[in-house]
Coordinates of N, CA and C in Angstrom, one line a residue:
M24 N -58.6 -30.9 73.2 CA -59.8 -31.1 73.0 C -59.6 -29.8 71.6
V25 N -59.4 -28.9 71.7 CA -59.3 -28.0 70.8 C -58.2 -28.4 69.8
C26 N -57.0 -28.6 70.2 CA -55.9 -29.2 69.3 C -56.5 -30.4 68.4
F27 N -57.1 -31.0 69.1 CA -57.4 -32.2 68.5 C -58.3 -31.8 67.0
V28 N -59.4 -31.1 67.2 CA -60.1 -30.3 66.0 C -59.3 -29.9 65.2
L29 N -58.4 -28.8 65.5 CA -57.7 -28.6 64.4 C -56.7 -29.6 63.7
I30 N -56.4 -30.3 64.6 CA -55.7 -31.5 63.7 C -56.7 -32.5 62.6
M31 N -57.9 -32.4 63.2 CA -58.5 -32.9 62.2 C -59.1 -32.1 60.9
A32 N -59.0 -30.8 60.8 CA -59.6 -29.9 60.1 C -58.8 -29.7 59.3
M33 N -57.2 -29.6 59.7 CA -56.1 -29.6 58.8 C -55.6 -31.0 58.0
T34 N -56.4 -32.1 58.4 CA -55.9 -33.5 57.5 C -57.3 -33.3 56.8
V35 N -58.0 -32.9 56.7 CA -59.4 -32.6 55.6 C -59.3 -32.0 54.6
V36 N -58.7 -30.5 55.1 CA -58.3 -29.8 53.9 C -56.9 -30.0 53.2
A37 N -56.0 -31.1 53.7 CA -55.1 -31.4 53.0 C -55.2 -32.5 51.8
F38 N -56.4 -33.9 52.4 CA -57.0 -35.0 51.6 C -57.8 -34.3 50.6
C39 N -58.5 -33.1 50.4 CA -59.5 -32.8 49.2 C -58.0 -31.8 48.5
S40 N -56.8 -31.4 48.9 CA -56.4 -30.8 47.6 C -55.3 -31.9 46.8
V41 N -55.0 -33.2 47.8 CA -54.7 -34.3 46.6 C -55.4 -34.8 45.7
G42 N -56.7 -34.7 45.9 CA -57.8 -35.5 45.4 C -57.8 -34.9 44.0
Q43 N -57.5 -33.5 43.9 CA -57.5 -32.7 42.7 C -56.3 -32.8 41.6
A44 N -56.6 -33.6 40.8 CA -55.6 -33.9 39.5 C -54.9 -32.5 39.1
Q45 N -53.9 -32.9 39.0 CA -53.4 -31.3 38.4 C -53.2 -31.3 37.0
G46 N -53.5 -30.2 36.3 CA -53.5 -30.3 34.9 C -54.6 -30.8 34.1
S47 N -55.9 -30.9 34.9 CA -56.9 -31.6 34.6 C -57.6 -30.4 33.9
K48 N -58.6 -30.6 32.9 CA -59.3 -29.9 32.1 C -60.5 -30.8 31.2
Q49 N -61.5 -29.9 30.5 CA -62.3 -30.5 30.0 C -61.9 -31.3 28.6
E50 N -62.3 -32.7 28.3 CA -61.7 -33.6 27.1 C -62.4 -32.8 26.0
D51 N -61.0 -33.1 25.0 CA -61.5 -32.4 23.6 C -62.0 -33.2 22.7
S52 N -63.1 -33.3 21.8 CA -63.8 -34.8 21.2 C -63.4 -34.2 19.9
S53 N -62.9 -33.2 19.3 CA -62.8 -32.8 17.8 C -62.4 -33.8 17.5
T54 N -61.4 -34.5 17.8 CA -60.1 -35.5 16.8 C -60.6 -37.2 17.1
L55 N -61.9 -37.4 18.5 CA -62.2 -38.5 18.1 C -62.9 -39.0 16.7
G56 N -62.4 -40.2 16.8 CA -62.7 -41.3 15.8 C -62.2 -40.5 14.5
L57 N -61.0 -39.8 14.2 CA -60.8 -39.3 12.8 C -60.0 -40.3 11.9
G58 N -59.3 -41.6 12.4 CA -59.0 -42.4 11.8 C -59.8 -43.3 11.2
S59 N -60.6 -43.5 11.9 CA -62.0 -44.5 11.3 C -62.5 -44.2 10.3
S60 N -62.7 -42.4 10.1 CA -63.5 -42.0 9.2 C -62.8 -41.9 7.7
R61 N -61.0 -41.6 8.4 CA -60.3 -41.7 6.6 C -60.5 -42.9 6.3
A62 N -60.3 -44.1 7.2 CA -60.3 -45.3 6.7 C -61.8 -45.7 5.5
Q63 N -62.9 -45.3 6.2 CA -63.9 -45.6 5.4 C -64.1 -44.6 4.2
A64 N -63.6 -43.3 4.6 CA -63.8 -42.7 2.8 C -63.1 -43.0 1.9
V65 N -61.8 -43.7 2.4 CA -60.7 -44.4 1.2 C -61.3 -46.0 0.8
D66 N -62.5 -46.6 1.5 CA -62.6 -47.6 1.3 C -64.0 -47.7 0.5
T67 N -64.5 -46.6 0.6 CA -66.0 -46.2 0.2 C -66.0 -45.7 -1.4
Q68 N -65.0 -44.7 -1.3 CA -65.0 -43.8 -2.2 C -65.0 -44.5 -4.1
Q69 N -65.9 -43.6 -4.6 CA -66.3 -44.4 -6.1 C -65.7 -43.2 -7.3
L70 N -64.9 -44.0 -8.1 CA -64.0 -43.0 -9.5 C -65.1 -43.0 -10.5
S71 N -65.1 -41.8 -10.9 CA -66.2 -42.3 -11.9 C -65.6 -43.0 -13.2
S72 N -66.4 -43.6 -14.4 CA -65.8 -44.1 -15.3 C -65.0 -43.1 -15.9
A73 N -65.3 -41.5 -16.5 CA -64.3 -41.3 -16.9 C -62.7 -40.9 -16.5
Q74 N -62.8 -41.6 -15.0 CA -61.3 -41.5 -14.6 C -60.5 -42.5 -14.7
R75 N -61.6 -43.6 -15.0 CA -61.0 -45.2 -14.6 C -60.6 -44.8 -16.3
A76 N -61.3 -44.8 -17.0 CA -61.1 -45.1 -18.7 C -59.6 -44.2 -18.8
S77 N -59.5 -43.1 -18.6 CA -58.3 -42.2 -18.5 C -57.1 -43.2 -18.5
G78 N -57.0 -43.8 -17.2 CA -55.9 -44.1 -16.4 C -55.2 -43.9 -15.7
V79 N -55.0 -42.5 -15.6 CA -54.4 -41.7 -14.8 C -54.9 -40.8 -14.1
A80 N -56.0 -41.0 -13.7 CA -56.4 -39.9 -13.0 C -56.7 -40.2 -11.4
D81 N -57.0 -39.2 -10.5 CA -56.4 -39.9 -8.9 C -58.1 -39.8 -8.5
A82 N -58.4 -40.4 -7.5 CA -60.1 -40.2 -6.8 C -59.3 -39.4 -5.7
S83 N -60.1 -38.5 -4.9 CA -60.1 -37.9 -3.4 C -61.3 -37.6 -3.0
S84 N -61.1 -37.9 -1.5 CA -62.3 -37.0 -0.4 C -61.4 -36.5 0.7
S85 N -62.4 -35.8 1.0 CA -62.5 -34.7 1.7 C -62.9 -35.1 3.7
V86 N -62.4 -35.4 4.3 CA -63.0 -35.7 5.8 C -62.3 -34.5 6.8
D87 N -63.2 -33.7 7.5 CA -63.2 -32.6 8.6 C -62.1 -31.9 7.7
G88 N -61.8 -31.4 6.6 CA -60.8 -30.6 6.1 C -59.4 -31.6 5.6
V89 N -59.4 -32.5 5.7 CA -58.2 -33.3 5.4 C -58.6 -34.3 3.9
T90 N -57.6 -33.9 3.1 CA -58.0 -34.6 1.8 C -57.2 -35.8 1.4
V91 N -58.1 -36.8 1.2 CA -57.3 -38.2 1.0 C -57.4 -38.3 -0.5
T92 N -56.2 -39.1 -1.1 CA -56.2 -38.9 -2.5 C -55.5 -40.4 -2.8
E93 N -56.0 -41.2 -4.0 CA -55.6 -42.6 -4.1 C -55.3 -42.4 -5.7
A94 N -54.2 -43.1 -6.3 CA -54.3 -43.1 -7.6 C -54.7 -44.4 -8.3
V95 N -55.3 -44.3 -9.0 CA -55.8 -45.7 -9.9 C -54.4 -45.9 -10.8
D96 N -54.4 -47.0 -10.8 CA -53.6 -47.7 -11.9 C -53.9 -47.6 -13.0
A97 N -52.9 -47.2 -13.6 CA -52.9 -47.0 -15.2 C -53.5 -48.3 -16.1
T98 N -52.7 -49.7 -15.4 CA -53.3 -51.0 -16.2 C -54.7 -51.4 -15.8
E99 N -55.6 -50.4 -15.3 CA -56.9 -51.2 -15.4 C -57.6 -50.4 -16.6
A100 N -57.3 -49.8 -17.1 CA -57.6 -48.9 -18.5 C -57.1 -49.8 -19.6
T101 N -55.9 -50.4 -19.2 CA -55.2 -50.7 -20.9 C -56.6 -51.7 -21.3
Q102 N -56.4 -52.1 -22.9 CA -57.1 -52.5 -23.6 C -55.8 -53.3 -24.5
R103 N -56.5 -54.6 -24.7 CA -55.3 -55.3 -26.0 C -55.8 -55.0 -27.2
S104 N -55.2 -55.1 -28.4 CA -55.6 -54.9 -29.7 C -55.0 -55.9 -30.6
I105 N -56.0 -56.7 -31.4 CA -55.4 -57.8 -32.0 C -55.9 -57.5 -33.4
T106 N -54.5 -57.6 -34.0 CA -55.1 -57.5 -35.9 C -55.1 -58.6 -36.5
V107 N -56.0 -58.9 -37.1 CA -56.0 -60.5 -37.8 C -55.8 -59.9 -39.5
K108 N -54.6 -60.4 -40.3 CA -54.5 -60.1 -41.3 C -55.7 -61.1 -42.3
D109 N -56.7 -60.6 -43.6 CA -57.6 -60.7 -44.4 C -56.8 -61.9 -44.8
P110 N -57.5 -63.3 -45.5 CA -56.7 -64.0 -46.2 C -56.3 -63.5 -47.6
D111 N -55.8 -63.5 -48.3 CA -55.3 -63.6 -49.8 C -56.0 -64.4 -50.5
P112 N -56.7 -63.6 -51.6 CA -57.5 -64.1 -52.9 C -57.0 -65.1 -53.0
V113 N -57.7 -66.6 -53.4 CA -57.6 -67.9 -53.8 C -57.9 -68.0 -55.4
V114 N -57.4 -68.9 -56.3 CA -58.2 -69.1 -56.7 C -58.3 -70.8 -56.9
V115 N -59.4 -71.5 -56.5 CA -59.5 -72.7 -56.9 C -60.4 -73.4 -57.6
P116 N -59.6 -74.6 -58.1 CA -60.4 -75.4 -59.1 C -61.7 -75.9 -58.7
I117 N -62.3 -76.2 -59.9 CA -63.8 -76.8 -59.5 C -63.7 -78.2 -59.8
A118 N -62.6 -78.7 -60.5 CA -62.5 -80.2 -60.6 C -61.2 -80.7 -60.8
V119 N -60.3 -81.2 -60.9 CA -59.0 -81.8 -60.9 C -59.4 -83.6 -61.3
D120 N -58.1 -83.4 -62.1 CA -57.7 -85.1 -62.7 C -57.2 -85.7 -61.8
D121 N -58.0 -86.2 -60.7 CA -57.6 -86.9 -59.7 C -56.7 -88.5 -59.8
T122 N -57.2 -88.5 -61.1 CA -56.9 -90.3 -61.5 C -55.0 -90.1 -62.0
N123 N -54.8 -89.1 -61.7 CA -53.1 -88.5 -62.4 C -52.7 -87.4 -61.3
A124 N -51.3 -88.6 -60.8 CA -50.8 -87.4 -59.7 C -50.3 -86.2 -60.3
L125 N -49.2 -86.3 -61.4 CA -49.4 -85.0 -61.9 C -50.0 -83.7 -62.4
A126 N -51.5 -84.1 -62.9 CA -52.8 -83.0 -62.7 C -52.5 -82.3 -61.2
K127 N -52.3 -82.9 -60.5 CA -52.6 -82.8 -58.7 C -51.5 -82.1 -58.4
Q128 N -50.6 -82.4 -58.8 CA -49.2 -81.6 -58.5 C -49.6 -80.1 -59.2
K129 N -49.5 -80.1 -60.6 CA -49.9 -78.8 -61.6 C -50.8 -78.2 -60.7
A130 N -51.6 -79.0 -60.4 CA -53.2 -78.1 -60.0 C -52.3 -77.0 -58.5
N131 N -51.7 -78.0 -57.7 CA -51.4 -77.3 -56.4 C -50.4 -76.2 -56.6
E132 N -49.7 -76.1 -58.0 CA -49.0 -75.3 -58.0 C -49.4 -73.8 -58.7
V133 N -50.9 -74.1 -59.8 CA -50.8 -72.6 -60.3 C -52.6 -72.3 -59.5
C134 N -52.8 -73.3 -58.3 CA -54.4 -73.4 -57.8 C -54.4 -73.3 -56.0
T135 N -55.1 -73.4 -55.7 CA -54.9 -73.6 -54.0 C -55.9 -74.2 -53.9
L136 N -56.1 -75.6 -53.4 CA -56.2 -77.1 -53.7 C -57.3 -77.5 -51.8
D137 N -56.6 -76.3 -51.1 CA -57.0 -76.9 -49.5 C -57.2 -75.3 -48.9
P138 N -58.0 -74.0 -49.6 CA -58.2 -73.1 -49.3 C -58.5 -72.9 -47.6
L139 N -58.6 -71.5 -47.2 CA -59.5 -71.2 -46.1 C -60.4 -71.1 -46.4
P140 N -61.7 -71.3 -45.2 CA -63.0 -71.1 -45.4 C -63.5 -69.7 -45.9
T141 N -62.5 -68.6 -45.4 CA -63.1 -67.4 -45.6 C -62.0 -66.7 -46.4
A142 N -61.4 -67.5 -47.2 CA -60.4 -66.8 -48.5 C -61.1 -66.7 -49.5
P143 N -61.3 -65.3 -49.9 CA -62.2 -64.7 -51.2 C -61.2 -65.9 -52.4
R144 N -62.7 -66.0 -53.5 CA -62.2 -66.8 -54.3 C -62.0 -65.7 -55.7
V145 N -61.5 -66.0 -56.4 CA -61.2 -65.1 -57.7 C -60.9 -66.1 -59.1
A146 N -61.1 -65.6 -59.9 CA -61.0 -65.9 -61.2 C -59.1 -65.8 -61.6
P147 N -58.7 -66.2 -62.4 CA -57.2 -66.4 -63.0 C -57.0 -65.2 -63.9
D148 N -55.8 -64.3 -63.4 CA -55.7 -63.3 -64.4 C -55.3 -64.1 -65.9
V149 N -56.0 -64.3 -66.8 CA -56.2 -64.8 -68.0 C -55.6 -63.8 -69.7
N150 N -54.9 -62.6 -68.4 CA -54.4 -61.7 -69.4 C -52.7 -61.6 -69.2
D151 N -52.3 -62.6 -68.6 CA -51.0 -62.5 -68.0 C -50.0 -63.0 -69.2
G152 N -50.1 -63.0 -70.4 CA -49.4 -63.7 -71.3 C -49.2 -65.4 -71.1
T153 N -49.9 -66.0 -70.6 CA -49.4 -67.3 -70.4 C -50.7 -68.4 -70.8
W154 N -52.0 -67.5 -70.9 CA -53.0 -68.0 -71.7 C -53.5 -68.0 -73.0
Q155 N -54.2 -68.9 -73.5 CA -54.5 -68.7 -74.8 C -56.1 -68.9 -74.7
S156 N -56.9 -68.4 -75.8 CA -58.5 -68.8 -75.7 C -58.8 -69.1 -77.3
G157 N -59.7 -69.9 -77.3 CA -59.9 -70.7 -78.4 C -61.4 -71.4 -78.2
V158 N -61.9 -72.0 -79.1 CA -63.0 -72.7 -79.0 C -63.3 -74.0 -78.9
A159 N -63.7 -74.4 -77.6 CA -64.1 -76.2 -77.5 C -64.8 -76.8 -77.8
S160 N -65.1 -77.9 -78.3 CA -66.1 -78.5 -78.5 C -66.2 -79.4 -77.2
A161 N -67.2 -80.4 -77.4 CA -67.3 -81.6 -76.3 C -67.5 -83.1 -76.9
Y162 N -67.0 -84.0 -76.3 CA -67.4 -85.3 -77.4 C -67.7 -85.9 -75.6
S163 N -68.3 -87.6 -76.2 CA -68.4 -88.4 -75.3 C -68.1 -89.8 -75.7
I164 N -68.4 -90.8 -75.0 CA -68.5 -92.8 -75.3 C -69.0 -92.5 -76.9
E165 N -70.4 -92.0 -76.8 CA -71.3 -92.2 -77.8 C -70.4 -91.5 -79.2
T166 N -69.9 -90.4 -79.2 CA -69.7 -89.6 -80.4 C -67.9 -90.0 -80.4
N167 N -67.4 -90.6 -79.8 CA -66.0 -91.1 -80.0 C -65.6 -92.3 -80.9
D168 N -64.5 -92.0 -81.5 CA -64.7 -93.5 -82.6 C -63.4 -93.6 -82.7
D169 N -63.0 -95.2 -82.9 CA -61.4 -95.3 -83.2 C -60.8 -94.6 -84.3
G170 N -61.0 -94.0 -85.1 CA -60.5 -93.9 -86.2 C -60.7 -94.8 -87.7
Q171 N -62.0 -95.6 -87.4 CA -61.6 -96.8 -88.2 C -63.2 -96.8 -88.4
G172 N -63.9 -95.3 -87.8 CA -65.2 -95.8 -88.5 C -66.2 -96.1 -87.1
N173 N -65.6 -96.5 -86.3 CA -66.4 -97.2 -85.3 C -66.5 -96.4 -84.0
F174 N -68.0 -95.8 -83.6 CA -68.1 -95.5 -83.0 C -68.7 -95.6 -81.2
G175 N -68.5 -95.0 -80.2 CA -69.1 -95.8 -79.1 C -67.7 -96.4 -78.5
V176 N -66.5 -95.8 -78.7 CA -65.7 -96.7 -78.1 C -65.2 -96.1 -76.9
T177 N -64.2 -96.6 -76.3 CA -63.4 -95.9 -75.1 C -61.9 -95.4 -75.2
N178 N -61.7 -95.8 -76.5 CA -60.2 -95.6 -77.3 C -59.9 -94.8 -76.8
T179 N -58.9 -93.7 -76.4 CA -57.9 -93.2 -76.6 C -56.5 -93.0 -77.5
A180 N -56.3 -92.0 -77.7 CA -54.9 -91.8 -78.4 C -54.0 -92.2 -77.2
S181 N -53.6 -92.0 -75.9 CA -53.3 -92.2 -74.8 C -53.4 -93.6 -74.2
G182 N -54.1 -94.8 -75.0 CA -54.5 -95.7 -74.3 C -55.3 -95.8 -73.0
I183 N -55.6 -94.2 -72.2 CA -56.7 -94.2 -71.1 C -57.6 -94.6 -71.6
A184 N -58.7 -95.5 -70.8 CA -60.0 -95.4 -71.5 C -61.0 -94.1 -71.0
L185 N -61.3 -93.7 -71.8 CA -62.8 -92.4 -71.9 C -63.5 -93.2 -71.1
T186 N -64.5 -92.1 -70.2 CA -65.5 -92.5 -69.2 C -66.3 -91.5 -69.0
H187 N -67.5 -91.7 -68.5 CA -68.6 -90.4 -68.5 C -68.1 -89.3 -67.3
Q188 N -66.9 -89.8 -66.4 CA -66.8 -88.7 -65.6 C -64.9 -88.4 -65.7
S189 N -64.4 -88.8 -66.9 CA -63.1 -88.5 -67.3 C -62.9 -87.0 -67.2
I190 N -62.1 -86.6 -66.4 CA -61.3 -84.9 -66.4 C -60.2 -85.0 -67.3
T191 N -60.7 -84.7 -68.8 CA -59.3 -85.0 -69.7 C -60.1 -83.8 -71.1
V192 N -58.8 -84.1 -71.8 CA -59.2 -83.4 -72.7 C -58.7 -83.9 -74.1
A193 N -58.8 -83.9 -75.4 CA -58.1 -84.1 -76.8 C -57.7 -82.6 -77.1
V194 N -57.0 -82.7 -77.9 CA -56.2 -81.9 -78.9 C -56.1 -82.1 -80.1
P195 N -55.6 -81.1 -81.0 CA -55.6 -81.8 -82.7 C -54.5 -82.6 -82.9
E196 N -54.7 -83.2 -83.7 CA -53.8 -84.6 -84.0 C -52.5 -83.7 -84.2
D197 N -52.3 -82.6 -84.9 CA -50.8 -82.0 -85.0 C -50.0 -81.8 -83.8
K198 N -51.0 -82.0 -82.3 CA -50.7 -81.5 -81.5 C -50.3 -83.0 -80.8
S199 N -50.2 -83.8 -80.7 CA -49.8 -85.0 -80.2 C -48.9 -85.1 -79.2
Y200 N -48.1 -84.6 -79.3 CA -47.0 -84.2 -78.6 C -47.4 -83.7 -77.4
L201 N -48.2 -83.3 -77.4 CA -49.1 -82.6 -75.8 C -49.9 -83.7 -75.1
V202 N -49.9 -85.0 -75.8 CA -50.5 -86.0 -74.9 C -49.5 -86.4 -73.8
G203 N -50.2 -86.4 -72.6 CA -50.2 -86.6 -71.1 C -49.7 -85.4 -70.3
S204 N -50.0 -83.9 -71.0 CA -49.8 -83.0 -70.5 C -50.7 -82.3 -69.8
I205 N -50.7 -81.6 -68.7 CA -51.8 -81.0 -68.4 C -52.0 -79.5 -68.7
C206 N -53.6 -79.7 -68.7 CA -54.0 -78.3 -69.6 C -55.1 -77.7 -68.8
E207 N -54.6 -76.5 -68.3 CA -56.0 -75.8 -67.1 C -56.6 -75.0 -68.3
I208 N -57.9 -75.1 -68.1 CA -58.8 -74.2 -68.7 C -60.0 -73.5 -68.1
C209 N -60.4 -72.6 -68.3 CA -60.7 -71.5 -67.6 C -62.2 -71.0 -68.2
Y210 N -63.4 -71.1 -68.1 CA -64.4 -70.5 -68.2 C -65.2 -70.2 -67.5
N211 N -65.7 -68.4 -67.7 CA -66.8 -68.0 -66.7 C -65.9 -67.9 -65.5
G212 N -64.5 -67.9 -65.6 CA -64.1 -67.5 -64.3 C -63.5 -69.0 -63.4
K213 N -64.5 -70.0 -63.6 CA -64.4 -71.4 -63.4 C -63.0 -72.1 -63.5
V214 N -62.2 -72.6 -63.2 CA -61.1 -73.6 -63.9 C -61.0 -75.0 -63.2
V215 N -60.7 -75.8 -64.3 CA -60.7 -77.0 -64.3 C -59.0 -77.7 -64.4
I216 N -58.5 -78.9 -64.1 CA -57.5 -78.9 -64.3 C -57.1 -80.2 -65.3
A217 N -56.8 -80.8 -66.1 CA -57.7 -81.9 -66.9 C -56.2 -82.0 -67.5
T218 N -56.2 -83.8 -67.7 CA -54.7 -84.2 -68.8 C -55.5 -84.7 -70.3
V219 N -54.3 -84.0 -70.9 CA -54.8 -83.9 -72.4 C -54.3 -86.2 -72.4
T220 N -55.6 -86.5 -72.6 CA -54.9 -87.6 -73.4 C -55.3 -88.5 -74.7
D221 N -56.0 -87.8 -75.4 CA -56.9 -88.0 -76.7 C -56.1 -87.0 -78.1
T222 N -56.3 -87.1 -78.7 CA -56.5 -86.3 -80.0 C -57.3 -86.7 -81.0
G223 N -57.9 -85.5 -82.0 CA -59.2 -85.6 -82.7 C -58.7 -84.6 -84.1
G224 N -59.3 -84.6 -85.1 CA -59.3 -84.2 -86.3 C -60.2 -82.8 -86.2
F225 N -60.4 -82.2 -84.9 CA -61.5 -81.2 -85.0 C -60.6 -79.8 -85.1
A226 N -59.3 -79.8 -85.4 CA -58.7 -78.5 -86.1 C -59.2 -78.1 -87.0
K227 N -59.6 -78.4 -88.4 CA -60.4 -77.9 -89.4 C -61.5 -77.0 -89.4
Y228 N -62.4 -77.5 -87.8 CA -63.4 -76.5 -88.1 C -63.3 -75.7 -86.9
G229 N -61.8 -75.3 -86.9 CA -61.3 -74.3 -85.9 C -61.6 -74.4 -84.5
R230 N -61.4 -75.6 -84.0 CA -61.2 -75.9 -82.6 C -60.1 -76.2 -82.2
A231 N -60.1 -75.8 -80.4 CA -58.7 -76.3 -80.4 C -58.5 -76.8 -79.5
L232 N -60.1 -77.2 -78.2 CA -59.8 -78.2 -77.1 C -61.4 -79.3 -78.2
D233 N -60.9 -80.1 -77.2 CA -62.7 -81.1 -77.1 C -62.2 -81.7 -76.3
L234 N -63.5 -81.3 -74.9 CA -63.9 -81.7 -73.4 C -64.7 -83.0 -73.4
A235 N -63.8 -83.3 -72.5 CA -64.1 -85.0 -72.4 C -65.6 -84.6 -71.0
P236 N -66.5 -85.7 -70.6 CA -67.7 -85.4 -70.1 C -67.5 -84.7 -68.9
G237 N -66.1 -85.1 -68.0 CA -65.9 -84.7 -66.7 C -65.8 -83.3 -67.1
V238 N -65.0 -82.7 -67.5 CA -64.8 -81.4 -67.6 C -66.3 -80.4 -68.0
Y239 N -66.8 -80.8 -69.0 CA -67.8 -79.9 -69.4 C -69.0 -80.2 -68.4
K240 N -69.4 -81.1 -68.0 CA -69.9 -81.5 -66.8 C -69.7 -80.7 -65.3
A241 N -68.6 -80.1 -65.3 CA -68.2 -79.3 -64.0 C -68.2 -77.9 -64.2
F242 N -68.4 -77.8 -66.0 CA -68.5 -76.6 -65.9 C -70.0 -76.2 -66.0
G243 N -71.1 -77.2 -65.7 CA -72.5 -76.9 -65.6 C -73.4 -77.5 -66.7
A244 N -72.6 -78.1 -68.1 CA -73.0 -78.5 -68.8 C -73.7 -79.8 -68.7
S245 N -74.6 -80.3 -69.1 CA -75.6 -81.7 -68.7 C -75.3 -82.9 -69.7
S246 N -74.7 -82.5 -70.9 CA -74.4 -82.8 -71.7 C -73.4 -82.7 -73.0
Y247 N -72.9 -82.8 -73.8 CA -72.0 -82.6 -74.7 C -72.9 -82.0 -76.5
T248 N -74.2 -81.9 -76.4 CA -75.0 -81.3 -77.3 C -75.3 -79.9 -76.0
D249 N -75.3 -80.0 -75.1 CA -75.8 -79.0 -74.1 C -73.9 -78.2 -73.9
W250 N -73.3 -78.8 -74.4 CA -72.1 -77.6 -74.5 C -71.8 -77.2 -75.7
G251 N -72.6 -77.8 -76.2 CA -71.6 -77.6 -78.1 C -70.6 -77.2 -78.4
T252 N -70.7 -75.7 -78.3 CA -69.2 -75.4 -79.0 C -69.1 -73.7 -78.0
R253 N -68.4 -74.1 -77.0 CA -68.0 -72.2 -76.5 C -66.2 -71.8 -76.4
N254 N -65.9 -70.6 -76.3 CA -65.0 -69.9 -76.2 C -64.6 -70.0 -74.5
V255 N -63.1 -70.8 -74.6 CA -62.5 -70.8 -73.3 C -61.2 -70.2 -73.3
Y256 N -60.5 -70.0 -72.2 CA -59.4 -69.8 -71.8 C -58.3 -70.8 -71.3
Y257 N -57.1 -71.2 -72.2 CA -56.6 -72.3 -71.7 C -55.0 -72.2 -71.9
R258 N -54.4 -72.9 -70.8 CA -52.7 -73.3 -71.2 C -52.3 -74.4 -70.6
F259 N -51.2 -74.8 -71.0 CA -50.8 -76.1 -70.6 C -49.4 -75.7 -69.5
I260 N -49.6 -76.8 -69.2 CA -48.9 -76.5 -67.6 C -47.9 -77.5 -67.1

């Protein structure tokens, strides 16, 4: 009986000794969740506007004494700069003799017929040595004669009929060789490209040109009497 009791006591002691885990100690919770805290810190950090504007700054945050750094992509602050050159100033005629292909060709050579809407309009340089100045008178069908004392006719030296819209000019009779050429006329900074279609005996009055209705109307005169005589710049092109 005594032996049985001793055996049972020794068995209980052995079982308790085995049940105690070797190396067991209190759990250290100081590192729990550190990885998730780091991830959250990176996801939620905000960069200042100054850092992003520089394109080279780093964004940093600290979790439990550990510094996490995120480099800012320099391309985020990159800006595109586009420079557009302003259009050159252009001389744009206010009227061209569209009935004459040569007049349109010459107009295109010395002026701009289809300018950009934003291109500044300027007057031609009448002091470049290619222009002359002189007095221009005006005439119309009512004052036009056939050389035989008949007025109110449409006859011209070139045979091209004079109309109330003709963008043409007459030159003195001694310059009849200019008939068919193109005359560029400038008045108050405005330009008209006209065809020389007629001659007249007005040189003795000190006049260089006689303007047809389409020309003086383009310059703003309502009639040949409204125009009267005015100083203009002109050249044959």
